[in-house]
PDB file of N, CA and C in Angstrom:
ATOM      1  N   MET Y   1      45.305 -26.598 219.944  1.00  0.00           N
ATOM      2  CA  MET Y   1      46.020 -27.698 220.362  1.00  0.00           C
ATOM      3  C   MET Y   1      46.865 -28.249 221.657  1.00  0.00           C
ATOM      4  N   TRP Y   2      46.756 -29.263 222.469  1.00  0.00           N
ATOM      5  CA  TRP Y   2      47.274 -29.007 223.636  1.00  0.00           C
ATOM      6  C   TRP Y   2      47.795 -30.827 223.671  1.00  0.00           C
ATOM      7  N   ASN Y   3      48.616 -31.337 224.593  1.00  0.00           N
ATOM      8  CA  ASN Y   3      49.311 -32.530 224.686  1.00  0.00           C
ATOM      9  C   ASN Y   3      50.575 -32.298 225.889  1.00  0.00           C
ATOM     10  N   TYR Y   4      50.607 -33.468 226.616  1.00  0.00           N
ATOM     11  CA  TYR Y   4      51.835 -33.735 227.703  1.00  0.00           C
ATOM     12  C   TYR Y   4      52.982 -33.744 227.421  1.00  0.00           C
ATOM     13  N   ARG Y   5      53.917 -33.170 227.350  1.00  0.00           N
ATOM     14  CA  ARG Y   5      55.585 -33.604 227.257  1.00  0.00           C
ATOM     15  C   ARG Y   5      56.460 -33.242 228.124  1.00  0.00           C
ATOM     16  N   ILE Y   6      56.961 -34.205 227.423  1.00  0.00           N
ATOM     17  CA  ILE Y   6      58.405 -33.826 229.363  1.00  0.00           C
ATOM     18  C   ILE Y   6      59.591 -33.343 228.536  1.00  0.00           C
ATOM     19  N   ILE Y   7      59.432 -32.265 229.919  1.00  0.00           N
ATOM     20  CA  ILE Y   7      60.810 -30.991 229.321  1.00  0.00           C
ATOM     21  C   ILE Y   7      62.132 -31.010 230.444  1.00  0.00           C
ATOM     22  N   LYS Y   8      62.761 -31.085 230.042  1.00  0.00           N
ATOM     23  CA  LYS Y   8      64.189 -30.619 230.988  1.00  0.00           C
ATOM     24  C   LYS Y   8      64.621 -29.776 231.267  1.00  0.00           C
ATOM     25  N   LYS Y   9      64.433 -29.149 232.733  1.00  0.00           N
ATOM     26  CA  LYS Y   9      64.858 -28.157 233.003  1.00  0.00           C
ATOM     27  C   LYS Y   9      66.324 -28.364 233.199  1.00  0.00           C
ATOM     28  N   LYS Y  10      67.534 -27.421 232.799  1.00  0.00           N
ATOM     29  CA  LYS Y  10      68.918 -27.533 232.950  1.00  0.00           C
ATOM     30  C   LYS Y  10      69.348 -26.805 234.529  1.00  0.00           C
ATOM     31  N   GLY Y  11      70.227 -27.443 235.218  1.00  0.00           N
ATOM     32  CA  GLY Y  11      70.222 -26.657 236.714  1.00  0.00           C
ATOM     33  C   GLY Y  11      71.580 -26.378 236.069  1.00  0.00           C
ATOM     34  N   ASP Y  12      72.429 -25.430 237.031  1.00  0.00           N
ATOM     35  CA  ASP Y  12      73.988 -25.019 236.799  1.00  0.00           C
ATOM     36  C   ASP Y  12      75.225 -25.840 236.634  1.00  0.00           C
ATOM     37  N   ASN Y  13      74.468 -27.738 237.226  1.00  0.00           N
ATOM     38  CA  ASN Y  13      75.607 -28.751 236.426  1.00  0.00           C
ATOM     39  C   ASN Y  13      74.555 -29.656 236.379  1.00  0.00           C
ATOM     40  N   PRO Y  14      74.876 -30.551 235.449  1.00  0.00           N
ATOM     41  CA  PRO Y  14      74.022 -31.547 235.105  1.00  0.00           C
ATOM     42  C   PRO Y  14      73.404 -32.508 236.169  1.00  0.00           C
ATOM     43  N   ALA Y  15      74.065 -32.615 237.201  1.00  0.00           N
ATOM     44  CA  ALA Y  15      73.789 -33.695 238.503  1.00  0.00           C
ATOM     45  C   ALA Y  15      71.937 -32.552 239.019  1.00  0.00           C
ATOM     46  N   GLU Y  16      71.907 -31.282 238.819  1.00  0.00           N
ATOM     47  CA  GLU Y  16      70.556 -30.533 239.049  1.00  0.00           C
ATOM     48  C   GLU Y  16      69.582 -30.284 238.046  1.00  0.00           C
ATOM     49  N   ASP Y  17      70.003 -31.304 236.891  1.00  0.00           N
ATOM     50  CA  ASP Y  17      69.049 -31.145 236.056  1.00  0.00           C
ATOM     51  C   ASP Y  17      67.697 -32.167 236.272  1.00  0.00           C
ATOM     52  N   SER Y  18      66.368 -31.187 235.995  1.00  0.00           N
ATOM     53  CA  SER Y  18      65.037 -31.973 236.120  1.00  0.00           C
ATOM     54  C   SER Y  18      64.277 -31.928 235.222  1.00  0.00           C
ATOM     55  N   TYR Y  19      63.596 -32.995 235.294  1.00  0.00           N
ATOM     56  CA  TYR Y  19      62.595 -33.412 234.184  1.00  0.00           C
ATOM     57  C   TYR Y  19      61.050 -33.176 234.499  1.00  0.00           C
ATOM     58  N   GLY Y  20      60.116 -32.664 233.806  1.00  0.00           N
ATOM     59  CA  GLY Y  20      58.408 -32.683 234.480  1.00  0.00           C
ATOM     60  C   GLY Y  20      57.482 -32.778 232.928  1.00  0.00           C
ATOM     61  N   LEU Y  21      56.711 -33.642 233.650  1.00  0.00           N
ATOM     62  CA  LEU Y  21      55.482 -33.841 232.425  1.00  0.00           C
ATOM     63  C   LEU Y  21      54.686 -32.162 232.412  1.00  0.00           C
ATOM     64  N   TYR Y  22      54.546 -31.722 231.272  1.00  0.00           N
ATOM     65  CA  TYR Y  22      54.129 -30.540 231.452  1.00  0.00           C
ATOM     66  C   TYR Y  22      52.845 -30.641 230.451  1.00  0.00           C
ATOM     67  N   GLU Y  23      51.872 -29.700 230.894  1.00  0.00           N
ATOM     68  CA  GLU Y  23      50.698 -29.584 229.700  1.00  0.00           C
ATOM     69  C   GLU Y  23      51.082 -28.460 228.681  1.00  0.00           C
ATOM     70  N   VAL Y  24      51.230 -28.879 227.504  1.00  0.00           N
ATOM     71  CA  VAL Y  24      51.916 -27.847 226.398  1.00  0.00           C
ATOM     72  C   VAL Y  24      50.899 -27.458 225.370  1.00  0.00           C
ATOM     73  N   PHE Y  25      51.280 -26.344 225.039  1.00  0.00           N
ATOM     74  CA  PHE Y  25      50.080 -25.897 224.007  1.00  0.00           C
ATOM     75  C   PHE Y  25      51.073 -25.318 222.856  1.00  0.00           C
ATOM     76  N   TYR Y  26      50.058 -25.425 221.697  1.00  0.00           N
ATOM     77  CA  TYR Y  26      50.722 -25.259 220.173  1.00  0.00           C
ATOM     78  C   TYR Y  26      49.974 -24.128 219.641  1.00  0.00           C
ATOM     79  N   ASN Y  27      50.542 -23.535 218.634  1.00  0.00           N
ATOM     80  CA  ASN Y  27      50.285 -22.506 217.795  1.00  0.00           C
ATOM     81  C   ASN Y  27      49.624 -23.272 216.676  1.00  0.00           C
ATOM     82  N   ASP Y  28      48.683 -22.432 215.673  1.00  0.00           N
ATOM     83  CA  ASP Y  28      48.467 -23.063 214.268  1.00  0.00           C
ATOM     84  C   ASP Y  28      49.638 -23.664 213.285  1.00  0.00           C
ATOM     85  N   ALA Y  29      50.587 -23.178 213.834  1.00  0.00           N
ATOM     86  CA  ALA Y  29      51.571 -23.763 213.190  1.00  0.00           C
ATOM     87  C   ALA Y  29      52.158 -25.121 213.311  1.00  0.00           C
ATOM     88  N   GLY Y  30      51.789 -25.059 214.386  1.00  0.00           N
ATOM     89  CA  GLY Y  30      52.185 -26.549 215.316  1.00  0.00           C
ATOM     90  C   GLY Y  30      53.129 -26.147 216.267  1.00  0.00           C
ATOM     91  N   ASP Y  31      53.915 -25.419 216.338  1.00  0.00           N
ATOM     92  CA  ASP Y  31      55.172 -24.643 217.150  1.00  0.00           C
ATOM     93  C   ASP Y  31      54.712 -24.836 218.644  1.00  0.00           C
ATOM     94  N   VAL Y  32      55.254 -25.324 219.456  1.00  0.00           N
ATOM     95  CA  VAL Y  32      55.131 -25.180 220.935  1.00  0.00           C
ATOM     96  C   VAL Y  32      55.070 -23.409 221.472  1.00  0.00           C
ATOM     97  N   SER Y  33      54.003 -23.200 221.688  1.00  0.00           N
ATOM     98  CA  SER Y  33      53.606 -21.866 222.323  1.00  0.00           C
ATOM     99  C   SER Y  33      53.828 -21.228 223.681  1.00  0.00           C
ATOM    100  N   ALA Y  34      53.458 -22.605 224.604  1.00  0.00           N
ATOM    101  CA  ALA Y  34      53.358 -22.290 226.176  1.00  0.00           C
ATOM    102  C   ALA Y  34      53.508 -23.594 226.520  1.00  0.00           C
ATOM    103  N   HIS Y  35      53.517 -23.434 227.868  1.00  0.00           N
ATOM    104  CA  HIS Y  35      53.469 -24.684 228.495  1.00  0.00           C
ATOM    105  C   HIS Y  35      53.093 -24.146 229.704  1.00  0.00           C
ATOM    106  N   ALA Y  36      52.006 -25.075 230.790  1.00  0.00           N
ATOM    107  CA  ALA Y  36      52.348 -24.656 232.230  1.00  0.00           C
ATOM    108  C   ALA Y  36      53.511 -24.699 232.963  1.00  0.00           C
ATOM    109  N   GLN Y  37      53.119 -24.069 233.786  1.00  0.00           N
ATOM    110  CA  GLN Y  37      54.051 -23.377 234.600  1.00  0.00           C
ATOM    111  C   GLN Y  37      54.842 -24.120 235.604  1.00  0.00           C
ATOM    112  N   ASN Y  38      53.972 -24.792 236.360  1.00  0.00           N
ATOM    113  CA  ASN Y  38      54.450 -26.013 236.686  1.00  0.00           C
ATOM    114  C   ASN Y  38      54.191 -27.233 236.457  1.00  0.00           C
ATOM    115  N   PRO Y  39      54.947 -28.272 236.638  1.00  0.00           N
ATOM    116  CA  PRO Y  39      54.701 -29.500 235.793  1.00  0.00           C
ATOM    117  C   PRO Y  39      53.735 -30.487 236.871  1.00  0.00           C
ATOM    118  N   ASP Y  40      53.012 -31.185 235.844  1.00  0.00           N
ATOM    119  CA  ASP Y  40      52.279 -32.300 236.046  1.00  0.00           C
ATOM    120  C   ASP Y  40      52.773 -33.464 237.381  1.00  0.00           C
ATOM    121  N   ILE Y  41      53.964 -34.215 236.856  1.00  0.00           N
ATOM    122  CA  ILE Y  41      54.928 -35.232 237.684  1.00  0.00           C
ATOM    123  C   ILE Y  41      55.937 -34.671 237.552  1.00  0.00           C
ATOM    124  N   THR Y  42      57.293 -34.382 238.393  1.00  0.00           N
ATOM    125  CA  THR Y  42      58.528 -34.015 238.467  1.00  0.00           C
ATOM    126  C   THR Y  42      59.247 -35.419 238.431  1.00  0.00           C
ATOM    127  N   GLY Y  43      60.873 -35.598 238.208  1.00  0.00           N
ATOM    128  CA  GLY Y  43      61.367 -36.692 238.229  1.00  0.00           C
ATOM    129  C   GLY Y  43      63.019 -36.289 237.621  1.00  0.00           C
ATOM    130  N   ALA Y  44      63.896 -37.415 238.364  1.00  0.00           N
ATOM    131  CA  ALA Y  44      65.106 -37.078 238.263  1.00  0.00           C
ATOM    132  C   ALA Y  44      65.495 -37.050 236.654  1.00  0.00           C
ATOM    133  N   SER Y  45      65.011 -38.031 236.232  1.00  0.00           N
ATOM    134  CA  SER Y  45      64.633 -38.441 234.615  1.00  0.00           C
ATOM    135  C   SER Y  45      63.587 -39.100 234.328  1.00  0.00           C
ATOM    136  N   VAL Y  46      63.681 -38.828 232.925  1.00  0.00           N
ATOM    137  CA  VAL Y  46      62.440 -39.509 232.243  1.00  0.00           C
ATOM    138  C   VAL Y  46      62.194 -40.955 232.637  1.00  0.00           C
ATOM    139  N   LYS Y  47      62.712 -42.243 232.963  1.00  0.00           N
ATOM    140  CA  LYS Y  47      62.963 -43.331 233.425  1.00  0.00           C
ATOM    141  C   LYS Y  47      61.752 -43.246 234.793  1.00  0.00           C
ATOM    142  N   GLU Y  48      62.512 -42.376 235.604  1.00  0.00           N
ATOM    143  CA  GLU Y  48      61.750 -41.932 237.143  1.00  0.00           C
ATOM    144  C   GLU Y  48      60.214 -41.051 236.687  1.00  0.00           C
ATOM    145  N   ILE Y  49      59.964 -40.583 235.983  1.00  0.00           N
ATOM    146  CA  ILE Y  49      58.479 -40.062 235.173  1.00  0.00           C
ATOM    147  C   ILE Y  49      57.596 -41.141 234.501  1.00  0.00           C
ATOM    148  N   LYS Y  50      58.255 -42.010 233.970  1.00  0.00           N
ATOM    149  CA  LYS Y  50      57.566 -43.215 233.103  1.00  0.00           C
ATOM    150  C   LYS Y  50      57.056 -44.328 234.525  1.00  0.00           C
ATOM    151  N   LYS Y  51      58.279 -44.342 234.845  1.00  0.00           N
ATOM    152  CA  LYS Y  51      57.734 -45.329 236.521  1.00  0.00           C
ATOM    153  C   LYS Y  51      56.580 -44.662 237.010  1.00  0.00           C
ATOM    154  N   THR Y  52      56.859 -43.495 237.730  1.00  0.00           N
ATOM    155  CA  THR Y  52      55.050 -42.752 238.283  1.00  0.00           C
ATOM    156  C   THR Y  52      53.937 -43.004 237.558  1.00  0.00           C
ATOM    157  N   LEU Y  53      54.327 -43.063 236.518  1.00  0.00           N
ATOM    158  CA  LEU Y  53      53.249 -43.038 235.500  1.00  0.00           C
ATOM    159  C   LEU Y  53      52.292 -44.390 235.573  1.00  0.00           C
ATOM    160  N   LYS Y  54      53.466 -45.445 235.808  1.00  0.00           N
ATOM    161  CA  LYS Y  54      52.853 -46.506 235.534  1.00  0.00           C
ATOM    162  C   LYS Y  54      51.933 -46.750 236.853  1.00  0.00           C
ATOM    163  N   LEU Y  55      52.829 -46.434 237.847  1.00  0.00           N
ATOM    164  CA  LEU Y  55      52.036 -46.564 239.230  1.00  0.00           C
ATOM    165  C   LEU Y  55      50.552 -45.915 239.455  1.00  0.00           C
ATOM    166  N   MET Y  56      50.814 -44.782 238.913  1.00  0.00           N
ATOM    167  CA  MET Y  56      49.490 -44.144 238.678  1.00  0.00           C
ATOM    168  C   MET Y  56      48.572 -44.683 238.052  1.00  0.00           C
ATOM    169  N   SER Y  57      48.495 -45.233 236.810  1.00  0.00           N
ATOM    170  CA  SER Y  57      47.604 -46.022 236.239  1.00  0.00           C
ATOM    171  C   SER Y  57      47.525 -47.514 237.038  1.00  0.00           C
ATOM    172  N   ARG Y  58      48.157 -48.019 237.358  1.00  0.00           N
ATOM    173  CA  ARG Y  58      47.943 -49.236 238.226  1.00  0.00           C
ATOM    174  C   ARG Y  58      47.202 -48.938 239.541  1.00  0.00           C
ATOM    175  N   ASP Y  59      47.216 -47.702 240.202  1.00  0.00           N
ATOM    176  CA  ASP Y  59      46.239 -47.008 240.815  1.00  0.00           C
ATOM    177  C   ASP Y  59      45.027 -47.128 240.989  1.00  0.00           C
ATOM    178  N   VAL Y  60      44.897 -46.426 239.446  1.00  0.00           N
ATOM    179  CA  VAL Y  60      43.518 -46.274 239.164  1.00  0.00           C
ATOM    180  C   VAL Y  60      42.750 -47.466 238.877  1.00  0.00           C
ATOM    181  N   LYS Y  61      43.393 -48.126 238.145  1.00  0.00           N
ATOM    182  CA  LYS Y  61      42.506 -49.713 238.213  1.00  0.00           C
ATOM    183  C   LYS Y  61      42.242 -50.500 239.256  1.00  0.00           C
ATOM    184  N   LYS Y  62      43.498 -50.254 240.154  1.00  0.00           N
ATOM    185  CA  LYS Y  62      43.325 -50.892 241.284  1.00  0.00           C
ATOM    186  C   LYS Y  62      41.942 -50.441 242.325  1.00  0.00           C
ATOM    187  N   CYS Y  63      41.463 -49.240 241.763  1.00  0.00           N
ATOM    188  CA  CYS Y  63      41.064 -48.286 242.949  1.00  0.00           C
ATOM    189  C   CYS Y  63      39.383 -47.669 242.191  1.00  0.00           C
ATOM    190  N   ILE Y  64      39.134 -48.025 241.279  1.00  0.00           N
ATOM    191  CA  ILE Y  64      38.288 -47.658 240.203  1.00  0.00           C
ATOM    192  C   ILE Y  64      36.969 -48.305 240.828  1.00  0.00           C
ATOM    193  N   SER Y  65      37.307 -49.588 241.076  1.00  0.00           N
ATOM    194  CA  SER Y  65      35.557 -50.207 242.027  1.00  0.00           C
ATOM    195  C   SER Y  65      35.315 -50.003 243.214  1.00  0.00           C
ATOM    196  N   GLN Y  66      36.624 -48.912 243.939  1.00  0.00           N
ATOM    197  CA  GLN Y  66      36.565 -48.282 245.269  1.00  0.00           C
ATOM    198  C   GLN Y  66      36.253 -46.765 245.122  1.00  0.00           C
ATOM    199  N   LEU Y  67      35.566 -46.239 243.941  1.00  0.00           N
ATOM    200  CA  LEU Y  67      35.299 -45.002 243.888  1.00  0.00           C
ATOM    201  C   LEU Y  67      35.165 -44.494 244.912  1.00  0.00           C
ATOM    202  N   VAL Y  68      35.895 -43.181 245.722  1.00  0.00           N
ATOM    203  CA  VAL Y  68      35.182 -42.387 246.656  1.00  0.00           C
ATOM    204  C   VAL Y  68      34.890 -41.035 246.185  1.00  0.00           C
ATOM    205  N   THR Y  69      33.617 -40.725 247.329  1.00  0.00           N
ATOM    206  CA  THR Y  69      32.954 -39.387 246.798  1.00  0.00           C
ATOM    207  C   THR Y  69      33.189 -38.379 247.750  1.00  0.00           C
ATOM    208  N   ILE Y  70      33.746 -37.238 247.741  1.00  0.00           N
ATOM    209  CA  ILE Y  70      33.834 -36.109 248.551  1.00  0.00           C
ATOM    210  C   ILE Y  70      32.749 -34.976 248.244  1.00  0.00           C
ATOM    211  N   LYS Y  71      32.937 -34.294 248.946  1.00  0.00           N
ATOM    212  CA  LYS Y  71      31.790 -33.224 249.378  1.00  0.00           C
ATOM    213  C   LYS Y  71      33.190 -31.861 249.187  1.00  0.00           C
TER     214      LYS Y  71
END
């Protein structure tokens, strides 16, 4: 099983802490067994990540009728 989770990475001091939305994998017991090396979204706080997700969702809704195809 997998899902996305916000993980806090501690810096040398609290001002250097960062947050990221990572793809996380679980073992059969339901414990986190691994996560992606790099986050899909980063931010200085959980609130900032949530704000980014809202902006992304809004843009998807707005642009879905103008879908662009590339080769």
